[in-house]
PDB file of C-alpha atoms in Angstrom:
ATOM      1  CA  UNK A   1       0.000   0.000   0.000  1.00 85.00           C
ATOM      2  CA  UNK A   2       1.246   3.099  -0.781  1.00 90.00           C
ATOM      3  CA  UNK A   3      -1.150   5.707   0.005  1.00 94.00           C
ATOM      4  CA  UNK A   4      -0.889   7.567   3.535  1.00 94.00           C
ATOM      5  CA  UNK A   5      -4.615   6.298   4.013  1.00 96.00           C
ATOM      6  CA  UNK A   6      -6.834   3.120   3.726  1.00 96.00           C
ATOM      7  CA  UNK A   7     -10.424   2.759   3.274  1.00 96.00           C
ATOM      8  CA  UNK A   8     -10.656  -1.138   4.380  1.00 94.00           C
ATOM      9  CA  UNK A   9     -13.811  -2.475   2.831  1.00 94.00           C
ATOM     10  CA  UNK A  10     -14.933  -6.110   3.106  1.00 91.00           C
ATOM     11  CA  UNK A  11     -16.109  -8.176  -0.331  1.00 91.00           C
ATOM     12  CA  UNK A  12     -19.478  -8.738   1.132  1.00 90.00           C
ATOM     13  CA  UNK A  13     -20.130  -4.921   2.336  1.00 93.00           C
ATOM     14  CA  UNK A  14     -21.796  -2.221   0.636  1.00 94.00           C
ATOM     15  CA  UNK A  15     -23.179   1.653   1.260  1.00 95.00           C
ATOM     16  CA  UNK A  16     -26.587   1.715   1.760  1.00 94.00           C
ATOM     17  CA  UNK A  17     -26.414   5.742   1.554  1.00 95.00           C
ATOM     18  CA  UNK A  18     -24.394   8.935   1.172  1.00 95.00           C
ATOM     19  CA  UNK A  19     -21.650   8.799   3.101  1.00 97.00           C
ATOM     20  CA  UNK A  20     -19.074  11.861   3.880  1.00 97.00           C
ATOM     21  CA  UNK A  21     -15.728   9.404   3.560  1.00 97.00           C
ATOM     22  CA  UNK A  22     -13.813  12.769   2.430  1.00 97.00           C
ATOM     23  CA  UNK A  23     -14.956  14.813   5.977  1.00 98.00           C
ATOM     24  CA  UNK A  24     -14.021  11.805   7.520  1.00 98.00           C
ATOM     25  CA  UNK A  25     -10.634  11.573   6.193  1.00 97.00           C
ATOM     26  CA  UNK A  26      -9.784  14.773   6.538  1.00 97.00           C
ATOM     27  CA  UNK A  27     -10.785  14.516  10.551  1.00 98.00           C
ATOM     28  CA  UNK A  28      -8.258  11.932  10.971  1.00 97.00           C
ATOM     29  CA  UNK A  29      -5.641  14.473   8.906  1.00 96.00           C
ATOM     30  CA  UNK A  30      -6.497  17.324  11.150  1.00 97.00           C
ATOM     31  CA  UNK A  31      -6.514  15.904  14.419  1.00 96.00           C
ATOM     32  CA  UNK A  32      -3.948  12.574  13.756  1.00 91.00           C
ATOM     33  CA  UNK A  33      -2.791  12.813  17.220  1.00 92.00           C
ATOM     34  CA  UNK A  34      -6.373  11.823  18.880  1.00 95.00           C
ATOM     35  CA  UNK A  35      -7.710  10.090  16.072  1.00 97.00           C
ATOM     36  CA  UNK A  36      -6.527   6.414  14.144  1.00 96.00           C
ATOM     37  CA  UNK A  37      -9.226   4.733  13.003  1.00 97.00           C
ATOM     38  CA  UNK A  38     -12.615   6.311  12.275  1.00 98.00           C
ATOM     39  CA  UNK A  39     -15.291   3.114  12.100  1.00 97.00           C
ATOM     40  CA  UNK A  40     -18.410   3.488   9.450  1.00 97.00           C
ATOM     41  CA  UNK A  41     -21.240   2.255  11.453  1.00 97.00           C
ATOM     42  CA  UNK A  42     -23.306  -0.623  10.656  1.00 96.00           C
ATOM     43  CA  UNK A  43     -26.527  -1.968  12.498  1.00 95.00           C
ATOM     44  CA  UNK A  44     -24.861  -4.005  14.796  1.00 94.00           C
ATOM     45  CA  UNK A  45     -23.241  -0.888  16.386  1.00 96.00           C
ATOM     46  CA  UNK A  46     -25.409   1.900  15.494  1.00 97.00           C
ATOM     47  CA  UNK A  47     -26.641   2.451  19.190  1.00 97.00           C
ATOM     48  CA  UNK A  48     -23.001   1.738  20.461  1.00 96.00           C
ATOM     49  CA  UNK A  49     -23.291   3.634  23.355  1.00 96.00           C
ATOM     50  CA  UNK A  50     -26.134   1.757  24.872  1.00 96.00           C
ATOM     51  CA  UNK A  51     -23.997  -1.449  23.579  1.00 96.00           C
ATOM     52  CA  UNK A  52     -21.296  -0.253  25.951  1.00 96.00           C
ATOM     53  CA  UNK A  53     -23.505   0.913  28.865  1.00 96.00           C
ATOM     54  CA  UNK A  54     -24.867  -2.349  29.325  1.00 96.00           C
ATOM     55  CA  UNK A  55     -21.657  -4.112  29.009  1.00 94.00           C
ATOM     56  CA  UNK A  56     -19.706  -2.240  31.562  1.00 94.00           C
ATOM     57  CA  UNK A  57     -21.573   0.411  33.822  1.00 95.00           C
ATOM     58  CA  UNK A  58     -23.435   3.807  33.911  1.00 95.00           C
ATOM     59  CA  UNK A  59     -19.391   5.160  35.438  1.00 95.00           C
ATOM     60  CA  UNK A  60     -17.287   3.507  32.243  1.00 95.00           C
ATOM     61  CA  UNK A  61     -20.226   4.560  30.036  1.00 96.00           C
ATOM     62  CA  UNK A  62     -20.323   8.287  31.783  1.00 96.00           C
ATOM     63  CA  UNK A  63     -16.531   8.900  30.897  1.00 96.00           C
ATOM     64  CA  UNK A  64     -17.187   7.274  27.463  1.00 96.00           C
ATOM     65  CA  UNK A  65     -19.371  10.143  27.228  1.00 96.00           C
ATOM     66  CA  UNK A  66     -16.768  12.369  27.766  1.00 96.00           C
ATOM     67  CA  UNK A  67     -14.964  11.451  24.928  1.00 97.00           C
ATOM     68  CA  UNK A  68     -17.284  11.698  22.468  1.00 97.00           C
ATOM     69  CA  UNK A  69     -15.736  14.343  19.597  1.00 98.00           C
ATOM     70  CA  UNK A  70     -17.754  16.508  17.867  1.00 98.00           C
ATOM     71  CA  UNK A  71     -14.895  18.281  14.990  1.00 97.00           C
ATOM     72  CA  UNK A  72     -15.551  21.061  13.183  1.00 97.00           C
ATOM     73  CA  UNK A  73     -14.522  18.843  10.059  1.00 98.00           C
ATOM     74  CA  UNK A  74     -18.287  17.022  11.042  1.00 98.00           C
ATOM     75  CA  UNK A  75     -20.232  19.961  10.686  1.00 98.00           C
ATOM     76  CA  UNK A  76     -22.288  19.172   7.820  1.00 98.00           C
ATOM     77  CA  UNK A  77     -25.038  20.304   5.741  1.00 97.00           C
ATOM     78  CA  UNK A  78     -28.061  19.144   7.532  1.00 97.00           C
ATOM     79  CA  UNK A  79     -30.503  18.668   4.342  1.00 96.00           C
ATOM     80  CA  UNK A  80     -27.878  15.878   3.805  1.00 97.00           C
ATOM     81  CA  UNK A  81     -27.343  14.318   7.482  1.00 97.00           C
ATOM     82  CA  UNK A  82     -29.047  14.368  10.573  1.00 95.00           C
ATOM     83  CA  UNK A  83     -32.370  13.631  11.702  1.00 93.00           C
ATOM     84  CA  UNK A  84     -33.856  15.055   8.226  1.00 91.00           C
ATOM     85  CA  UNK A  85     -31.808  14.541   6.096  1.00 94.00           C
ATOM     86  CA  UNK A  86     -32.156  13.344   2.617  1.00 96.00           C
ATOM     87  CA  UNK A  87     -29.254  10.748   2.123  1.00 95.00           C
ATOM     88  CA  UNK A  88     -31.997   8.238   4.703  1.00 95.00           C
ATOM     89  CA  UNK A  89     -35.368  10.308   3.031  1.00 90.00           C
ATOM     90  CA  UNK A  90     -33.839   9.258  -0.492  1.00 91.00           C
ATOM     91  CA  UNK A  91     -32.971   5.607  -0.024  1.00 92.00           C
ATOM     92  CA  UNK A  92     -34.911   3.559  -2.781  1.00 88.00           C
ATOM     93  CA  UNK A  93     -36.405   0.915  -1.504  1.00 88.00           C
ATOM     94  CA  UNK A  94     -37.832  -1.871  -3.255  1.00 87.00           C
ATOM     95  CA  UNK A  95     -40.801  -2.184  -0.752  1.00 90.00           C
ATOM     96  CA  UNK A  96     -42.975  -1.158   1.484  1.00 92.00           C
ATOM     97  CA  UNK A  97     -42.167  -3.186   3.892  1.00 92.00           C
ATOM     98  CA  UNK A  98     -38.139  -1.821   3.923  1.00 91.00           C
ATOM     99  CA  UNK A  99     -39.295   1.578   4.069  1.00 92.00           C
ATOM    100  CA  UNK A 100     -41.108   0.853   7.168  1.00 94.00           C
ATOM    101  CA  UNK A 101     -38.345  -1.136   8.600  1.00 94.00           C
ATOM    102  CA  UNK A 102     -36.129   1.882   8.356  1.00 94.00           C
ATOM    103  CA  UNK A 103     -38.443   4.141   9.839  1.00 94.00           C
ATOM    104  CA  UNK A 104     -38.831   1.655  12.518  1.00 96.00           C
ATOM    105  CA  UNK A 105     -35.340   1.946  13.355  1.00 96.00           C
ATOM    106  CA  UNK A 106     -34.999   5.248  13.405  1.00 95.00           C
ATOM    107  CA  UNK A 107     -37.652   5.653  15.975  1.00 96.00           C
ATOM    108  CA  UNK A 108     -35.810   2.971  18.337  1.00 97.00           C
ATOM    109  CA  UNK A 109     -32.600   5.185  17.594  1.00 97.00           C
ATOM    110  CA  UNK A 110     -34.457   8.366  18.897  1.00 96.00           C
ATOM    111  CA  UNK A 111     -34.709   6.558  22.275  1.00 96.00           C
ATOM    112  CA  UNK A 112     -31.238   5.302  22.548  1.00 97.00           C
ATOM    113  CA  UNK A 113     -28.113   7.154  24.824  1.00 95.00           C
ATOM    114  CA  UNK A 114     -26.246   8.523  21.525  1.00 95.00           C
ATOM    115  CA  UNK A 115     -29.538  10.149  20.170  1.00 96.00           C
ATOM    116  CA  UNK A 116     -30.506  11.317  23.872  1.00 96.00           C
ATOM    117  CA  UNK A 117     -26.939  12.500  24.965  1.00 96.00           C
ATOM    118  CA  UNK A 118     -26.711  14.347  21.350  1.00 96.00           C
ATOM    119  CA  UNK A 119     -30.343  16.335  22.140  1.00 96.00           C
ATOM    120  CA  UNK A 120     -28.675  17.679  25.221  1.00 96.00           C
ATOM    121  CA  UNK A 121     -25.741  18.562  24.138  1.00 96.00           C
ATOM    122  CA  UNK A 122     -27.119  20.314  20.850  1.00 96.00           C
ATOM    123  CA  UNK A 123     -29.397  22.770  23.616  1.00 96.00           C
ATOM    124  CA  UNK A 124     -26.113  23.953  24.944  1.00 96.00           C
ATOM    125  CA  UNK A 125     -24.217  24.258  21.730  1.00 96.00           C
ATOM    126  CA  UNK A 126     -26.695  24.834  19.200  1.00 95.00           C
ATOM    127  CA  UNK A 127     -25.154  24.599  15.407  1.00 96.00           C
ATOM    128  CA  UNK A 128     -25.115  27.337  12.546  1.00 96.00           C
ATOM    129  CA  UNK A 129     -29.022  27.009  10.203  1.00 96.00           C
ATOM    130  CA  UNK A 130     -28.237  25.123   7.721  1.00 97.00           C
ATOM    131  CA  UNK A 131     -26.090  22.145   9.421  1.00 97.00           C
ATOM    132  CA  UNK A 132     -26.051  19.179  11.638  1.00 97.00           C
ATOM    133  CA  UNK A 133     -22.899  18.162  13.953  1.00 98.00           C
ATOM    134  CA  UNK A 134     -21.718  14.802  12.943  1.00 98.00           C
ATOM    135  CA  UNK A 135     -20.179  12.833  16.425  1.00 98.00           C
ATOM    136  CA  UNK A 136     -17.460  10.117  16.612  1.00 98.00           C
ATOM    137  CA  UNK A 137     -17.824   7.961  19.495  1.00 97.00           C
ATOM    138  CA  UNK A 138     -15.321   6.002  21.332  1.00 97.00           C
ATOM    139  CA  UNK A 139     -15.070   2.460  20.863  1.00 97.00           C
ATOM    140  CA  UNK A 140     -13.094  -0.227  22.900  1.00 96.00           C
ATOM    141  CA  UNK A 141     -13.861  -2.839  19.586  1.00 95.00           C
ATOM    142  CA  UNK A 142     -12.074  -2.785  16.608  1.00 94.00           C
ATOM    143  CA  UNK A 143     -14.330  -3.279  13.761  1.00 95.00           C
ATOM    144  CA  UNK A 144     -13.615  -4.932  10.835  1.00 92.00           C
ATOM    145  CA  UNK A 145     -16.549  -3.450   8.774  1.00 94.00           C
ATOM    146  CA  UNK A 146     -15.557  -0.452   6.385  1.00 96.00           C
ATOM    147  CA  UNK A 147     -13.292   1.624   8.128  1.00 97.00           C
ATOM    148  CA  UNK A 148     -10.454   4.733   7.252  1.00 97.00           C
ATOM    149  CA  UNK A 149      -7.270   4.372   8.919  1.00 96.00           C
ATOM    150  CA  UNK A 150      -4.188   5.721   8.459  1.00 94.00           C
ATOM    151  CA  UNK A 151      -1.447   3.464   6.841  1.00 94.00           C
ATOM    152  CA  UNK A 152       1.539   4.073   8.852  1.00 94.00           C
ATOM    153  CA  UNK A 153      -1.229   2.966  11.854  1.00 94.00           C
ATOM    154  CA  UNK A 154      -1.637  -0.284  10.785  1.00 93.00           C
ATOM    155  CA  UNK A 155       1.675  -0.881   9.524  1.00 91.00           C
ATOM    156  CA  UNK A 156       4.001   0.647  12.407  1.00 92.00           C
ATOM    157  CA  UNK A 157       1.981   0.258  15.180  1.00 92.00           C
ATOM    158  CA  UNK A 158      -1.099  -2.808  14.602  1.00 92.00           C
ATOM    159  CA  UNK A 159       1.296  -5.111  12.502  1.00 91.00           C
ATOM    160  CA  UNK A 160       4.447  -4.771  14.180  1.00 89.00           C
ATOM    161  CA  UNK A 161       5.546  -8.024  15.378  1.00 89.00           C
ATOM    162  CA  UNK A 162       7.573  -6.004  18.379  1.00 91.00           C
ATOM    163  CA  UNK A 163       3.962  -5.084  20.089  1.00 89.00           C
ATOM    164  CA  UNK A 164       2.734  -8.804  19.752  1.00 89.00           C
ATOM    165  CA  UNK A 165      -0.811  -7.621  18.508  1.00 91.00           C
ATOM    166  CA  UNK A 166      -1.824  -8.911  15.311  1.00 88.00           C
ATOM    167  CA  UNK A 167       0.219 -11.615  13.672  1.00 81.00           C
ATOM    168  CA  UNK A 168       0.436 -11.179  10.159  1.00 74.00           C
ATOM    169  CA  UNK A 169      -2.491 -12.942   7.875  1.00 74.00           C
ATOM    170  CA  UNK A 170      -4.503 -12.391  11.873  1.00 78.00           C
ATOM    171  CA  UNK A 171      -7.837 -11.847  12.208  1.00 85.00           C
ATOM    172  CA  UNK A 172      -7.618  -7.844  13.108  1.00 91.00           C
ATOM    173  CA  UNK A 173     -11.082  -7.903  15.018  1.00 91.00           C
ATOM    174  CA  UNK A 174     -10.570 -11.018  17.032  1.00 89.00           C
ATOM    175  CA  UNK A 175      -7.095 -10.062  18.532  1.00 92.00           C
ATOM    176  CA  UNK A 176      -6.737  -6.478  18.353  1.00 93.00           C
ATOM    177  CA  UNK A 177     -10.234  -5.849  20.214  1.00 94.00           C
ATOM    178  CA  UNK A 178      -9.126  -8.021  23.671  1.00 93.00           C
ATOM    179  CA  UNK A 179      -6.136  -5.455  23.614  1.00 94.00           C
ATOM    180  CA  UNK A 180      -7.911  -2.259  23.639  1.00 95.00           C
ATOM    181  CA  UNK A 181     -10.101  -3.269  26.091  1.00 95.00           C
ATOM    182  CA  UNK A 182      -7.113  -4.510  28.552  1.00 94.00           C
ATOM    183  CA  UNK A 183      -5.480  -0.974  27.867  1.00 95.00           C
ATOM    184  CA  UNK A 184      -8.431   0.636  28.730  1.00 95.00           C
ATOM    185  CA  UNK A 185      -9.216  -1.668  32.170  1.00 94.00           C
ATOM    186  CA  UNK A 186      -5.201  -0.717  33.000  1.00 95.00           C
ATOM    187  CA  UNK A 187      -4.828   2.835  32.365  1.00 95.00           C
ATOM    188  CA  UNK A 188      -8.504   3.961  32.234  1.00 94.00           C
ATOM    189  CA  UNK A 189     -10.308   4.518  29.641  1.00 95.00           C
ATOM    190  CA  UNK A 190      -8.985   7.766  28.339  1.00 95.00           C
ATOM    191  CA  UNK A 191      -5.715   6.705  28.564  1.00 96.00           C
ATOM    192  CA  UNK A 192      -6.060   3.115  27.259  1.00 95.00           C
ATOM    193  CA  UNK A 193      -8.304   3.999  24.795  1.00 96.00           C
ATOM    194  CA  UNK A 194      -6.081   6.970  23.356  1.00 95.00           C
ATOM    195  CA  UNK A 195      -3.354   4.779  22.545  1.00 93.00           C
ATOM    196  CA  UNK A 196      -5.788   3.698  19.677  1.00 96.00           C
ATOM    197  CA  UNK A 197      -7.756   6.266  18.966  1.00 96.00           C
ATOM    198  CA  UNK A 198     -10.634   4.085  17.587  1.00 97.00           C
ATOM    199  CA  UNK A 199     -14.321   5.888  16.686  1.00 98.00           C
ATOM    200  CA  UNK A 200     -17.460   5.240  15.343  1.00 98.00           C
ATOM    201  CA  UNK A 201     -19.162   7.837  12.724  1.00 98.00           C
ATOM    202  CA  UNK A 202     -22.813   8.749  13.582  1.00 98.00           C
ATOM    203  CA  UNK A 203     -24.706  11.385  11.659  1.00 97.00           C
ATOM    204  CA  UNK A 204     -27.903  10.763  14.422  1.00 97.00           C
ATOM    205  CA  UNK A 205     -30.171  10.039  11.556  1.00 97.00           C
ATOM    206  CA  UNK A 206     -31.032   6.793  12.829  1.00 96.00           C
ATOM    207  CA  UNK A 207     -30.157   4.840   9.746  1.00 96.00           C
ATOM    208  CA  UNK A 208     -26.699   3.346   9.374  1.00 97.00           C
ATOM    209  CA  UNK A 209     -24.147   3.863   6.211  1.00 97.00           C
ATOM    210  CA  UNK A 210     -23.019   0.448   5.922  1.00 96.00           C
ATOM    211  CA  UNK A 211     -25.003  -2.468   5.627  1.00 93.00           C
ATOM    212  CA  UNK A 212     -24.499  -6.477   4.460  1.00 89.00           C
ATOM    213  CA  UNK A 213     -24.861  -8.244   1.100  1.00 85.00           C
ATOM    214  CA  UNK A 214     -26.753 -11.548   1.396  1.00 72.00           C
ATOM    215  CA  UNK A 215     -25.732 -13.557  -2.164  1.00 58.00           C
ATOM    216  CA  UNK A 216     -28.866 -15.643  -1.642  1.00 55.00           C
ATOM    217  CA  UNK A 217     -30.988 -12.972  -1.992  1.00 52.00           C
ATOM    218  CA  UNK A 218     -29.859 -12.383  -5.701  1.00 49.00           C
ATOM    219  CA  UNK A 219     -30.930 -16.130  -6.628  1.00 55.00           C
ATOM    220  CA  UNK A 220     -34.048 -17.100  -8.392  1.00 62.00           C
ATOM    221  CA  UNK A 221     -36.115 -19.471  -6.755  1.00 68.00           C
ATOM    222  CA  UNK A 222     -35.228 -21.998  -9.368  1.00 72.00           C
ATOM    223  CA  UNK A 223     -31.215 -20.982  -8.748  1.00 63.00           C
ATOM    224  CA  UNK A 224     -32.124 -21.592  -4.556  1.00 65.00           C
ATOM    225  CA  UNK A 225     -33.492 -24.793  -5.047  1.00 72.00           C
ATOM    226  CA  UNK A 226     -30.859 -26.520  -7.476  1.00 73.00           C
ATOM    227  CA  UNK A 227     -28.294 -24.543  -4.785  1.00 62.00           C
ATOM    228  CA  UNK A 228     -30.292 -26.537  -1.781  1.00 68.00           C
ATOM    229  CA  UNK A 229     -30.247 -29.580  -3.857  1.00 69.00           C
ATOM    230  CA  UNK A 230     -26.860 -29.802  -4.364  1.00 60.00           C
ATOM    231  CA  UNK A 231     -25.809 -28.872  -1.220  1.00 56.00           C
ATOM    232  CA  UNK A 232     -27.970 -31.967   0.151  1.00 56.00           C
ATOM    233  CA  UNK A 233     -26.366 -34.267  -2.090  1.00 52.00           C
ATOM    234  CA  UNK A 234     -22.941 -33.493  -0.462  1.00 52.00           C
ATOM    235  CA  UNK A 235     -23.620 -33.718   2.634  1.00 51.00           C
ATOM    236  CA  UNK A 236     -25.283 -37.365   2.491  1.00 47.00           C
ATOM    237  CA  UNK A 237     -23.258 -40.229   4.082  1.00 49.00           C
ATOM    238  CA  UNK A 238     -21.366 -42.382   1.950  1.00 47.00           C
ATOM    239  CA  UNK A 239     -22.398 -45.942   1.966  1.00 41.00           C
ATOM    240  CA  UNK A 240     -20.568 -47.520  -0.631  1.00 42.00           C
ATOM    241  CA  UNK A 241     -21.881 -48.743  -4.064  1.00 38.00           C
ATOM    242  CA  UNK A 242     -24.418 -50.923  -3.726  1.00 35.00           C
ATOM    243  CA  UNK A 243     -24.030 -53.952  -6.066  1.00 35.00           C
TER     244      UNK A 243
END
């Protein structure tokens, strides 16, 4: 790799809407000494913080709070992001049925810590008409779903044998994630966490930017049943040939 930056993007993930990858990127430019690795958030960690609060505590999840970042690099156009904005507004969907899925989430989001904490601090810090503040939240897991990290990062500090983090061809996810989390539990969370400066993107729509492709959704029936047919032919016991 010879870029200064990586966009790591998995074969079977795709954007499900408008995402700002370049404000993101240049956030991590900016403000390289707090910030490595900035996570594009998926459904699995879209309400992160309430993810975290029941894992460890209303204390760990009250500092967590504390280092939530709000940049100035974030502060986007809010007919684009936010609450109402049009990259969720303008998603096609195919049915009915998805459209009221999303909406569905995005009511469960409005009830969640990151949405709440965001409301409150918004009344002390309103933004300029016209825009929405984008947040990056703290994470203690290292995602393997689309992310933007710098390259020196992974190469220096994540792959070097010397720290005894990843092994190279390791799983990233599985091994790096155990570390962070035994940083943070040794040196507090600020501290521990800082040494890897991992965060998730939210916009507070509701709606995540990255979502998972299924390949057995793009079969035909006929394709799914030859596929299940096949696939029950090779897993029968061999008896031998019967003579």
């Amino acid at each position: 790799v010879s870029t200064p930056y990586v966009c790591v993007i998995q074969h079977d993930r795709t954007f499900m809407r408008p995402t700002p990858i370049k404000q993101a990127l240049t956030t991590i430019y900016k403000n390289r000494s707090k910030v490595k690795y900035i996570g594009i958030n998926m459904r699995s960690n879209l309400m992160y913080g309430d993810i975290f609060l029941s894992k460890y505590g209303k204390t760990a999840h009250d500092e967590l709070s504390q280092l939530i970042l709000r940049p100035p690099e974030l502060l986007l156009p809010s007919d684009m992001w936010g609450p109402k904005g049009s990259s969720v507004q303008s998603m096609e969907c195919t049915t009915s049925k998805i459209r009221r899925s999303i909406d569905s989430l995005a009511q469960t989001y409005s009830g969640c810590v990151q949405a709440t904490e965001q409301e409150k601090w918004l009344k002390d810090n309103p933004t300029p008409d016209g825009f929405h503040q984008l947040t990056l939240t703290p994470t203690v897991f290292w995602y393997d779903n689309t992310h933007i990290c710098e390259t020196a990062f992974y190469r220096d500090f994540i792959f070097d044998p010397k720290n005894k983090m990843v092994a190279k061809g390791g799983f990233v996810e599985d091994k790096l994630s155990p570390v962070i989390v035994k940083s943070a539990e040794r040196l507090g969370l600020a501290q521990g966490h800082g040494k890897f400066g991992c965060y998730i993107l939210d916009d507070h729509s509701g709606m995540f930017f990255t979502g998972h492709l299924d390949g057995g959704a793009y079969l035909t029936t006929a394709e799914k049943k030859k596929f299940s047919e096949k696939k029950k032919m090779q897993t029968l016991p061999n008896i031998g040939t019967i003579k």
